[in-house]
Amino acid sequence: MCSVQEGEDVSPARKEKIVEERTCMKCEKKAVLVTRVNDAFCKECFMVYVTHKFRAAIGKSKLIRDGESVLVGVSGGQASSCLLHLIQEGLSGRAHKKLRFKPGLVFIDEGATIGMSAEERLANCTQVLEIMEKTGFPCYLKALEQAMELEKEAFTNTADQTDTASVTSVENLTKLHRYDKAEEELLALMDSLKSVSAKEDLIKSLRQKILIDLALKKGYSKVMLGDCSTRLAVQLLTDIAQGRGAHVAMDTAFADNRCNDITIVRPIRDFSSKEVAMFNILNNVPSVFIPRITTKAADSVSIEHLTERFVTGLQAEYPSTTSNIMRTGEKLHTEKKSSSENQCAICQAPLDTDVPPSSALSAVRFSETVSRCSSVTLSIFSTDTACCGGGTCQSEGQKESECCGQGDGSCQSKESKLTRDEVESALCYACRLLIKDLGDVSKLPKHILDDISQRQRRTKMKSEIEDFLLDPSNTPD
Ligand SMILES: [Zn+2]
Ligand SMILES: [Zn+2]
């Protein structure tokens, strides 16, 4: 996002104010920029203001402890480069009160999603890696297609030394692009999603999975992201438009604790994109431009792209737009469910699909069922998955095999293929919309399917032994 859109250059009236040689609102020196609605700052006071805002966000939350390992997601873009610079300054001896956490940096290459050539991807990685290496912190490189190969049980410490090793040279970089099979799988998955909105949404979820997975494997307990307020205001409105209203609070708050072991933090969420751009210009902070799926596309290509256009357009006329959106969003709250069974298998947000029969969601579900199998009218009221009519569906794909000894009935149905209804039962409302276009649900990443199968087996087993379980409400006092 360009800073010119948001500030002084749009209306001739505001331009006048700059030409008039304004003085800094703090120290009466000559102002070099105007931020927020009408605050003029000189360079020094602006730096103090920005640094204070960053430190206050971290300090106020009291979430990041001394010596804690924090994984910082670097995209190469303006906001994450700004965040990286602030972290570096905060950790250096020059800082007034030193930050005391231990950062590690990760860049996720998403070139596969827009069909970039291997050379282009390598060039982008090299550029970002150069910026990351200069900081001296541990650096990791990941490719988005690696999300297809994540293991369901990666959440134990079985680190794969080759692909998560910290990258220190460009030779190691080339190793990154050996995920040909995964790349094909990712492309097949992306191709089967018709809308660009769905693709963007999926990329976001996969990116988050990689970040969480790497953080767990490498012993980081927080993931830090460089989301600025403009970006989050767009995210907030996009979420609502895409049926993620229940997750707005998590997606835009300072701390997102949807994953049990890792908290995602956004320390520059109070910075506007104009402040980020000004900070980078005044400090000569380098950033890398990497095209995304909606770069150069028409405004209406996706919900997020259109929302971005709307918010930045409004912000140019009314400088308090993003802060108003963010303040409204702060009033929202998502209740976190403790069990992972109650989380969406794709985006890991709490499931919002457990609703009473008279809700709008049930109505949608009902009309879908009716239109899908209008010939099998009798089975529509059944909560079980509809029979295919051939008499073979119940045993389709299932192989009886020796017991694996896990004791949760998992071995009996290991080979069975998940049906669409089964997959949907483990997804939130928005992720159900996301996979609507997907012809074959088995194209989803393996770890997601494994997770859903496991939940299915648990539910099945639970229903089988239900009659033998003690009901806590019936126990004598
Ligand atoms: Zn000043
Ligand atoms: Zn979801």
Short mmCIF file of C-alpha atoms and ligand atoms in Angstrom, two decimals:
data_model
loop_
_atom_site.label_atom_id
_atom_site.label_comp_id
_atom_site.label_asym_id
_atom_site.label_seq_id
_atom_site.Cartn_x
_atom_site.Cartn_y
_atom_site.Cartn_z
CA MET A 1 0.00 0.00 0.00
CA CYS A 2 1.31 3.34 -0.98
CA SER A 3 1.66 6.02 1.63
CA VAL A 4 0.69 8.71 -0.85
CA GLN A 5 -2.84 7.36 -0.94
CA GLU A 6 -3.37 7.89 2.70
CA GLY A 7 -2.06 11.23 3.64
CA GLU A 8 -1.34 14.71 2.66
CA ASP A 9 -1.11 14.51 -1.10
CA VAL A 10 -4.68 13.69 -1.92
CA SER A 11 -6.46 16.97 -1.34
CA PRO A 12 -4.98 20.34 -2.24
CA ALA A 13 -6.19 21.77 1.08
CA ARG A 14 -4.03 19.40 3.13
CA LYS A 15 -1.05 19.92 0.88
CA GLU A 16 -1.14 23.61 1.79
CA LYS A 17 -0.58 22.73 5.44
CA ILE A 18 2.69 20.97 4.65
CA VAL A 19 3.93 23.77 2.45
CA GLU A 20 3.26 26.18 5.33
CA GLU A 21 6.31 24.82 7.22
CA ARG A 22 4.66 23.33 10.23
CA THR A 23 6.47 22.79 13.46
CA CYS A 24 6.74 19.54 15.42
CA MET A 25 3.96 19.17 17.97
CA LYS A 26 6.46 18.02 20.61
CA CYS A 27 9.61 20.13 20.25
CA GLU A 28 8.79 23.05 17.94
CA LYS A 29 11.44 21.98 15.42
CA LYS A 30 10.59 21.89 11.73
CA ALA A 31 8.14 19.05 11.03
CA VAL A 32 8.95 16.50 8.33
CA LEU A 33 5.70 14.54 8.32
CA VAL A 34 2.09 14.56 9.41
CA THR A 35 0.66 11.36 10.88
CA ARG A 36 -2.68 10.28 12.26
CA VAL A 37 -5.30 12.97 11.61
CA ASN A 38 -3.14 16.04 11.92
CA ASP A 39 -0.06 15.40 14.07
CA ALA A 40 3.12 17.01 12.74
CA PHE A 41 6.42 15.47 13.84
CA CYS A 42 10.10 16.12 13.31
CA LYS A 43 12.21 13.04 12.56
CA GLU A 44 13.50 12.55 16.13
CA CYS A 45 10.12 12.91 17.77
CA PHE A 46 8.54 10.57 15.20
CA MET A 47 11.13 7.90 16.03
CA VAL A 48 10.46 8.29 19.75
CA TYR A 49 6.71 8.09 19.09
CA VAL A 50 6.96 4.94 16.94
CA THR A 51 9.42 3.16 19.23
CA HIS A 52 7.29 3.98 22.25
CA LYS A 53 4.19 2.63 20.54
CA PHE A 54 5.97 -0.64 19.70
CA ARG A 55 7.45 -1.05 23.19
CA ALA A 56 4.17 -0.14 24.86
CA ALA A 57 2.29 -2.78 22.85
CA ILE A 58 4.75 -5.47 23.96
CA GLY A 59 4.99 -4.20 27.54
CA LYS A 60 1.27 -3.74 28.09
CA SER A 61 0.41 -7.30 27.12
CA LYS A 62 3.04 -8.79 29.50
CA LEU A 63 2.98 -11.85 27.25
CA ILE A 64 6.59 -11.98 26.14
CA ARG A 65 8.89 -13.01 28.95
CA ASP A 66 12.61 -12.35 29.26
CA GLY A 67 14.67 -14.87 27.32
CA GLU A 68 11.65 -16.29 25.53
CA SER A 69 12.18 -17.55 21.97
CA VAL A 70 9.99 -15.75 19.46
CA LEU A 71 9.64 -16.68 15.81
CA VAL A 72 9.22 -13.59 13.63
CA GLY A 73 7.46 -14.02 10.30
CA VAL A 74 9.22 -11.92 7.64
CA SER A 75 7.53 -11.50 4.27
CA GLY A 76 10.03 -9.00 2.94
CA GLY A 77 7.25 -6.40 2.71
CA GLN A 78 7.14 -2.95 4.29
CA ALA A 79 5.42 -3.85 7.55
CA SER A 80 7.50 -6.90 8.46
CA SER A 81 10.72 -5.06 7.53
CA CYS A 82 9.65 -2.25 9.86
CA LEU A 83 8.96 -4.78 12.62
CA LEU A 84 12.36 -6.39 12.07
CA HIS A 85 14.10 -3.02 12.34
CA LEU A 86 12.23 -2.17 15.55
CA ILE A 87 13.19 -5.54 17.06
CA GLN A 88 16.83 -5.03 16.12
CA GLU A 89 16.86 -1.55 17.64
CA GLY A 90 15.09 -2.79 20.75
CA LEU A 91 17.62 -5.56 21.30
CA SER A 92 20.67 -3.41 20.64
CA GLY A 93 22.66 -1.73 23.39
CA ARG A 94 21.43 1.65 22.16
CA ALA A 95 17.90 0.96 23.35
CA HIS A 96 16.76 2.83 26.44
CA LYS A 97 15.30 -0.30 27.99
CA LYS A 98 16.51 -3.38 26.18
CA LEU A 99 14.08 -5.96 24.85
CA ARG A 100 14.96 -9.36 26.22
CA PHE A 101 13.40 -11.97 23.99
CA LYS A 102 15.31 -14.16 21.51
CA PRO A 103 14.07 -13.77 17.95
CA GLY A 104 14.37 -16.24 15.06
CA LEU A 105 13.28 -15.24 11.57
CA VAL A 106 11.33 -17.17 8.95
CA PHE A 107 10.43 -16.39 5.38
CA ILE A 108 7.79 -18.45 3.58
CA ASP A 109 8.16 -18.51 -0.19
CA GLU A 110 4.72 -18.52 -1.81
CA GLY A 111 5.95 -18.34 -5.41
CA ALA A 112 4.32 -21.65 -6.29
CA THR A 113 0.85 -20.14 -5.90
CA ILE A 114 1.35 -17.71 -8.76
CA GLY A 115 3.37 -20.02 -10.98
CA MET A 116 6.74 -18.32 -10.50
CA SER A 117 9.74 -20.00 -12.06
CA ALA A 118 12.34 -21.63 -9.84
CA GLU A 119 14.84 -18.88 -10.74
CA GLU A 120 12.46 -16.10 -9.76
CA ARG A 121 11.66 -17.80 -6.49
CA LEU A 122 15.31 -18.30 -5.75
CA ALA A 123 16.01 -14.64 -6.51
CA ASN A 124 13.25 -13.53 -4.10
CA CYS A 125 14.49 -15.89 -1.39
CA THR A 126 18.04 -14.63 -1.80
CA GLN A 127 16.92 -11.01 -1.45
CA VAL A 128 14.89 -11.63 1.70
CA LEU A 129 17.57 -13.91 3.13
CA GLU A 130 20.16 -11.14 2.70
CA ILE A 131 18.02 -8.80 4.79
CA MET A 132 17.38 -11.49 7.41
CA GLU A 133 21.00 -12.61 7.69
CA LYS A 134 22.25 -9.10 8.37
CA THR A 135 20.42 -9.19 11.69
CA GLY A 136 22.49 -12.14 12.94
CA PHE A 137 19.39 -13.95 14.26
CA PRO A 138 18.70 -17.61 13.29
CA CYS A 139 16.99 -17.65 9.88
CA TYR A 140 14.66 -20.24 8.37
CA LEU A 141 13.31 -20.54 4.86
CA LYS A 142 10.15 -22.43 4.05
CA ALA A 143 8.08 -22.93 0.91
CA LEU A 144 4.28 -22.84 1.06
CA GLU A 145 4.03 -26.26 -0.60
CA GLN A 146 5.69 -27.76 2.47
CA ALA A 147 2.30 -27.34 4.15
CA MET A 148 1.14 -30.30 2.04
CA GLU A 149 3.78 -32.51 3.65
CA LEU A 150 3.35 -31.56 7.29
CA GLU A 151 2.77 -34.46 9.60
CA LYS A 152 -0.22 -34.61 11.87
CA GLU A 153 2.09 -35.63 14.68
CA ALA A 154 4.69 -32.99 13.93
CA PHE A 155 3.76 -31.47 17.20
CA THR A 156 6.15 -33.71 19.01
CA ASN A 157 9.84 -32.96 18.80
CA THR A 158 10.79 -34.87 15.70
CA ALA A 159 12.64 -32.14 13.91
CA ASP A 160 13.72 -32.88 10.37
CA GLN A 161 17.23 -31.54 10.39
CA THR A 162 17.48 -30.98 6.66
CA ASP A 163 14.49 -28.85 5.96
CA THR A 164 14.16 -26.83 9.09
CA ALA A 165 17.86 -26.29 9.63
CA SER A 166 18.69 -22.65 9.80
CA VAL A 167 19.83 -21.50 6.40
CA THR A 168 23.15 -19.81 6.22
CA SER A 169 24.07 -19.93 2.57
CA VAL A 170 22.53 -19.81 -0.86
CA GLU A 171 23.50 -23.44 -1.48
CA ASN A 172 21.15 -24.46 1.27
CA LEU A 173 18.59 -22.27 -0.38
CA THR A 174 18.39 -24.46 -3.45
CA LYS A 175 17.51 -27.39 -1.21
CA LEU A 176 14.30 -25.58 -0.50
CA HIS A 177 13.00 -26.15 -3.98
CA ARG A 178 13.06 -29.90 -4.01
CA TYR A 179 9.42 -30.25 -3.08
CA ASP A 180 8.23 -31.09 -6.58
CA LYS A 181 5.55 -33.53 -5.50
CA ALA A 182 4.25 -31.21 -2.83
CA GLU A 183 4.25 -28.34 -5.31
CA GLU A 184 2.12 -30.37 -7.70
CA GLU A 185 -0.30 -31.24 -4.92
CA LEU A 186 -0.55 -27.62 -3.87
CA LEU A 187 -1.19 -26.49 -7.43
CA ALA A 188 -3.86 -29.16 -7.89
CA LEU A 189 -5.52 -27.99 -4.69
CA MET A 190 -5.35 -24.32 -5.73
CA ASP A 191 -6.64 -25.09 -9.22
CA SER A 192 -9.69 -26.85 -7.92
CA LEU A 193 -10.69 -23.79 -5.90
CA LYS A 194 -12.58 -21.57 -8.31
CA SER A 195 -12.62 -18.25 -6.51
CA VAL A 196 -9.54 -16.18 -5.79
CA SER A 197 -11.04 -15.31 -2.38
CA ALA A 198 -10.98 -19.00 -1.45
CA LYS A 199 -7.39 -19.33 -2.68
CA GLU A 200 -6.24 -16.34 -0.63
CA ASP A 201 -8.01 -17.71 2.41
CA LEU A 202 -6.42 -21.13 2.01
CA ILE A 203 -2.93 -19.65 1.48
CA LYS A 204 -3.38 -17.76 4.75
CA SER A 205 -4.33 -20.91 6.64
CA LEU A 206 -1.46 -22.93 5.15
CA ARG A 207 1.02 -20.16 5.95
CA GLN A 208 -0.19 -20.19 9.54
CA LYS A 209 0.19 -23.98 9.73
CA ILE A 210 3.82 -23.73 8.58
CA LEU A 211 4.59 -21.00 11.11
CA ILE A 212 3.05 -22.96 13.98
CA ASP A 213 4.71 -26.20 12.91
CA LEU A 214 8.16 -24.59 12.65
CA ALA A 215 7.71 -22.79 15.97
CA LEU A 216 6.83 -26.08 17.70
CA LYS A 217 9.67 -28.01 16.11
CA LYS A 218 12.27 -25.38 16.91
CA GLY A 219 11.11 -24.58 20.41
CA TYR A 220 9.61 -21.13 19.89
CA SER A 221 6.65 -20.31 22.07
CA LYS A 222 5.41 -17.19 20.25
CA VAL A 223 5.02 -16.22 16.62
CA MET A 224 5.35 -12.50 15.91
CA LEU A 225 3.77 -11.00 12.81
CA GLY A 226 4.14 -7.57 11.24
CA ASP A 227 0.45 -6.85 10.67
CA CYS A 228 -0.22 -3.10 10.73
CA SER A 229 -3.60 -1.53 11.47
CA THR A 230 -4.44 -0.88 7.83
CA ARG A 231 -3.84 -4.55 7.02
CA LEU A 232 -5.88 -5.69 10.02
CA ALA A 233 -8.77 -3.32 9.26
CA VAL A 234 -8.94 -4.92 5.81
CA GLN A 235 -8.73 -8.36 7.43
CA LEU A 236 -11.55 -7.52 9.81
CA LEU A 237 -13.98 -6.48 7.08
CA THR A 238 -12.88 -9.37 4.84
CA ASP A 239 -13.49 -11.82 7.68
CA ILE A 240 -17.03 -10.58 8.10
CA ALA A 241 -17.71 -10.74 4.36
CA GLN A 242 -16.36 -14.29 4.17
CA GLY A 243 -18.39 -15.69 7.04
CA ARG A 244 -15.57 -15.49 9.59
CA GLY A 245 -17.39 -13.06 11.83
CA ALA A 246 -16.86 -15.38 14.79
CA HIS A 247 -13.08 -15.21 14.32
CA VAL A 248 -12.63 -11.47 13.84
CA ALA A 249 -11.38 -10.96 17.38
CA MET A 250 -8.68 -13.63 17.02
CA ASP A 251 -7.63 -12.53 13.56
CA THR A 252 -7.05 -8.92 14.55
CA ALA A 253 -6.19 -8.89 18.28
CA PHE A 254 -2.71 -8.30 19.71
CA ALA A 255 -2.58 -11.91 20.83
CA ASP A 256 -4.17 -14.80 18.96
CA ASN A 257 -4.25 -17.90 21.14
CA ARG A 258 -6.18 -20.29 18.92
CA CYS A 259 -3.30 -22.78 19.00
CA ASN A 260 -2.76 -24.23 22.41
CA ASP A 261 1.02 -24.10 22.62
CA ILE A 262 1.85 -21.12 20.43
CA THR A 263 0.50 -17.59 20.72
CA ILE A 264 0.56 -15.34 17.66
CA VAL A 265 1.35 -11.71 18.57
CA ARG A 266 1.03 -8.55 16.47
CA PRO A 267 3.08 -5.81 18.11
CA ILE A 268 2.67 -3.21 15.34
CA ARG A 269 -1.08 -3.51 15.06
CA ASP A 270 -1.47 0.15 16.06
CA PHE A 271 0.75 1.39 13.24
CA SER A 272 -0.93 2.69 10.11
CA SER A 273 0.62 1.72 6.81
CA LYS A 274 1.60 5.36 6.39
CA GLU A 275 3.57 5.30 9.64
CA VAL A 276 5.25 2.08 8.53
CA ALA A 277 6.22 3.61 5.20
CA MET A 278 7.49 6.82 6.84
CA PHE A 279 9.52 4.84 9.35
CA ASN A 280 11.12 2.78 6.59
CA ILE A 281 11.97 5.83 4.49
CA LEU A 282 13.47 7.78 7.38
CA ASN A 283 15.57 4.79 8.48
CA ASN A 284 16.49 3.47 5.04
CA VAL A 285 14.92 0.13 5.93
CA PRO A 286 15.16 -2.19 2.90
CA SER A 287 12.14 -4.20 1.81
CA VAL A 288 11.48 -6.58 -1.07
CA PHE A 289 8.45 -6.44 -3.31
CA ILE A 290 7.13 -9.93 -4.04
CA PRO A 291 3.98 -10.24 -6.17
CA ARG A 292 1.02 -12.05 -4.66
CA ILE A 293 -1.94 -13.80 -6.18
CA THR A 294 -3.90 -10.54 -6.52
CA THR A 295 -1.04 -8.29 -7.64
CA LYS A 296 -1.98 -6.38 -10.81
CA ALA A 297 -5.43 -7.99 -10.75
CA ALA A 298 -8.70 -6.09 -11.04
CA ASP A 299 -10.20 -4.70 -7.82
CA SER A 300 -13.06 -7.15 -7.86
CA VAL A 301 -10.87 -10.26 -8.20
CA SER A 302 -11.31 -11.22 -4.55
CA ILE A 303 -13.18 -10.10 -1.47
CA GLU A 304 -9.95 -9.18 0.28
CA HIS A 305 -8.60 -7.19 -2.67
CA LEU A 306 -11.84 -5.26 -3.03
CA THR A 307 -11.98 -4.58 0.71
CA GLU A 308 -8.40 -3.34 0.64
CA ARG A 309 -9.29 -0.93 -2.14
CA PHE A 310 -12.33 0.25 -0.18
CA VAL A 311 -10.48 0.79 3.10
CA THR A 312 -7.45 2.54 1.59
CA GLY A 313 -9.72 4.72 -0.55
CA LEU A 314 -11.73 5.73 2.48
CA GLN A 315 -8.59 6.26 4.54
CA ALA A 316 -7.29 8.76 1.99
CA GLU A 317 -10.36 10.94 2.53
CA TYR A 318 -10.90 10.22 6.23
CA PRO A 319 -7.63 9.55 8.10
CA SER A 320 -9.35 7.99 11.11
CA THR A 321 -10.97 5.20 9.07
CA THR A 322 -8.67 2.34 10.07
CA SER A 323 -8.52 3.31 13.74
CA ASN A 324 -12.32 3.46 13.83
CA ILE A 325 -12.61 0.00 12.28
CA MET A 326 -10.00 -1.38 14.68
CA ARG A 327 -11.63 0.18 17.74
CA THR A 328 -14.96 -1.34 16.77
CA GLY A 329 -13.27 -4.71 16.27
CA GLU A 330 -11.72 -4.57 19.73
CA LYS A 331 -15.18 -4.77 21.26
CA LEU A 332 -15.59 -8.24 19.81
CA HIS A 333 -14.49 -11.31 21.65
CA THR A 334 -14.09 -14.97 20.70
CA GLU A 335 -14.49 -17.62 23.30
CA LYS A 336 -11.66 -20.11 23.10
CA LYS A 337 -12.61 -23.77 23.32
CA SER A 338 -10.10 -25.85 25.19
CA SER A 339 -10.33 -29.09 23.24
CA SER A 340 -8.70 -29.40 19.83
CA GLU A 341 -11.79 -31.37 18.76
CA ASN A 342 -13.67 -28.09 18.84
CA GLN A 343 -11.25 -26.34 16.53
CA CYS A 344 -11.55 -26.04 12.79
CA ALA A 345 -9.19 -28.50 11.09
CA ILE A 346 -8.10 -25.91 8.53
CA CYS A 347 -7.92 -22.51 10.26
CA GLN A 348 -7.83 -23.77 13.86
CA ALA A 349 -10.34 -21.20 15.04
CA PRO A 350 -13.05 -22.39 17.45
CA LEU A 351 -15.87 -24.14 15.59
CA ASP A 352 -18.85 -21.85 15.10
CA THR A 353 -21.07 -24.53 13.60
CA ASP A 354 -22.58 -25.95 16.77
CA VAL A 355 -25.82 -23.99 16.50
CA PRO A 356 -29.48 -24.63 17.39
CA PRO A 357 -31.77 -26.16 14.73
CA SER A 358 -33.56 -22.89 14.06
CA SER A 359 -30.42 -20.98 13.04
CA ALA A 360 -29.55 -19.59 9.62
CA LEU A 361 -26.73 -22.13 9.29
CA SER A 362 -29.13 -25.03 9.81
CA ALA A 363 -31.44 -23.56 7.18
CA VAL A 364 -28.58 -23.36 4.69
CA ARG A 365 -27.52 -26.90 5.53
CA PHE A 366 -31.08 -28.15 5.12
CA SER A 367 -31.58 -26.58 1.70
CA GLU A 368 -28.21 -27.95 0.58
CA THR A 369 -29.17 -31.44 1.65
CA VAL A 370 -32.48 -31.17 -0.15
CA SER A 371 -30.92 -29.98 -3.38
CA ARG A 372 -28.10 -32.50 -3.24
CA CYS A 373 -30.20 -35.63 -2.88
CA SER A 374 -33.74 -34.72 -3.83
CA SER A 375 -34.29 -38.32 -4.94
CA VAL A 376 -33.52 -39.76 -1.53
CA THR A 377 -36.09 -37.61 0.23
CA LEU A 378 -36.53 -39.98 3.10
CA SER A 379 -32.97 -39.83 4.31
CA ILE A 380 -32.67 -36.06 4.57
CA PHE A 381 -33.75 -35.90 8.15
CA SER A 382 -31.21 -38.44 9.18
CA THR A 383 -28.08 -37.03 10.75
CA ASP A 384 -26.01 -39.87 9.36
CA THR A 385 -24.37 -39.46 6.01
CA ALA A 386 -26.77 -40.31 3.19
CA CYS A 387 -26.50 -43.76 1.71
CA CYS A 388 -25.23 -43.95 -1.83
CA GLY A 389 -27.94 -46.47 -2.57
CA GLY A 390 -25.68 -49.19 -3.81
CA GLY A 391 -25.48 -51.06 -0.54
CA THR A 392 -21.70 -50.90 -0.65
CA CYS A 393 -21.06 -47.50 0.82
CA GLN A 394 -20.80 -48.65 4.40
CA SER A 395 -17.87 -50.85 3.79
CA GLU A 396 -16.35 -48.97 0.89
CA GLY A 397 -12.61 -48.75 1.10
CA GLN A 398 -12.45 -50.28 4.55
CA LYS A 399 -10.02 -53.03 5.21
CA GLU A 400 -10.00 -55.18 8.26
CA SER A 401 -6.48 -55.44 9.51
CA GLU A 402 -4.69 -56.52 12.62
CA CYS A 403 -5.10 -54.28 15.61
CA CYS A 404 -2.37 -51.66 15.92
CA GLY A 405 -2.83 -51.59 19.67
CA GLN A 406 -3.69 -47.93 19.90
CA GLY A 407 -6.96 -48.81 21.52
CA ASP A 408 -9.03 -46.08 19.95
CA GLY A 409 -10.32 -48.20 17.10
CA SER A 410 -8.06 -46.34 14.74
CA CYS A 411 -6.72 -49.36 12.87
CA GLN A 412 -10.11 -50.60 11.75
CA SER A 413 -10.87 -47.74 9.47
CA LYS A 414 -7.39 -46.59 8.53
CA GLU A 415 -7.95 -47.12 4.83
CA SER A 416 -11.38 -45.52 4.60
CA LYS A 417 -11.72 -42.39 2.52
CA LEU A 418 -13.31 -39.39 4.13
CA THR A 419 -16.62 -38.20 2.72
CA ARG A 420 -17.38 -34.54 2.20
CA ASP A 421 -19.82 -34.54 5.12
CA GLU A 422 -17.20 -35.96 7.42
CA VAL A 423 -14.67 -33.36 6.36
CA GLU A 424 -17.20 -30.56 6.76
CA SER A 425 -18.09 -31.68 10.26
CA ALA A 426 -14.59 -30.69 11.40
CA LEU A 427 -14.59 -27.27 9.72
CA CYS A 428 -15.85 -23.84 10.71
CA TYR A 429 -18.52 -22.11 8.62
CA ALA A 430 -16.05 -20.09 6.52
CA CYS A 431 -13.79 -23.08 5.81
CA ARG A 432 -16.85 -25.07 4.70
CA LEU A 433 -17.48 -22.32 2.15
CA LEU A 434 -13.83 -22.51 1.19
CA ILE A 435 -13.95 -26.20 0.26
CA LYS A 436 -17.30 -25.86 -1.49
CA ASP A 437 -15.61 -25.58 -4.89
CA LEU A 438 -13.30 -28.45 -4.12
CA GLY A 439 -14.36 -31.41 -6.24
CA ASP A 440 -12.33 -33.95 -4.34
CA VAL A 441 -11.81 -33.39 -0.63
CA SER A 442 -8.86 -35.78 -0.61
CA LYS A 443 -6.82 -33.02 -2.27
CA LEU A 444 -6.55 -31.28 1.09
CA PRO A 445 -3.17 -31.54 2.84
CA LYS A 446 -2.58 -34.91 4.42
CA HIS A 447 -2.20 -33.68 7.98
CA ILE A 448 -5.63 -32.03 7.82
CA LEU A 449 -7.23 -35.24 6.54
CA ASP A 450 -5.42 -37.28 9.20
CA ASP A 451 -6.68 -34.93 11.86
CA ILE A 452 -10.26 -35.27 10.61
CA SER A 453 -10.03 -39.10 10.42
CA GLN A 454 -8.80 -39.20 13.98
CA ARG A 455 -11.72 -37.07 15.14
CA GLN A 456 -14.13 -39.32 13.25
CA ARG A 457 -12.74 -42.42 14.92
CA ARG A 458 -12.95 -40.80 18.34
CA THR A 459 -16.55 -39.75 17.76
CA LYS A 460 -17.42 -43.23 16.53
CA MET A 461 -15.79 -44.90 19.48
CA LYS A 462 -17.46 -42.47 21.88
CA SER A 463 -20.89 -43.27 20.49
CA GLU A 464 -20.18 -47.01 20.71
CA ILE A 465 -19.28 -46.93 24.39
CA GLU A 466 -21.69 -44.15 25.32
CA ASP A 467 -24.08 -46.48 27.18
CA PHE A 468 -21.29 -47.67 29.45
CA LEU A 469 -20.06 -44.23 30.47
CA LEU A 470 -21.04 -42.74 33.79
CA ASP A 471 -23.25 -39.72 33.46
CA PRO A 472 -21.82 -37.04 35.77
CA SER A 473 -25.28 -35.56 36.39
CA ASN A 474 -26.56 -38.92 37.78
CA THR A 475 -23.81 -39.56 40.30
CA PRO A 476 -25.00 -39.55 43.93
CA ASP A 477 -23.80 -36.76 46.20
ZN ZN B 1 10.10 17.17 17.45
ZN ZN B 2 -11.92 -22.78 9.64
#
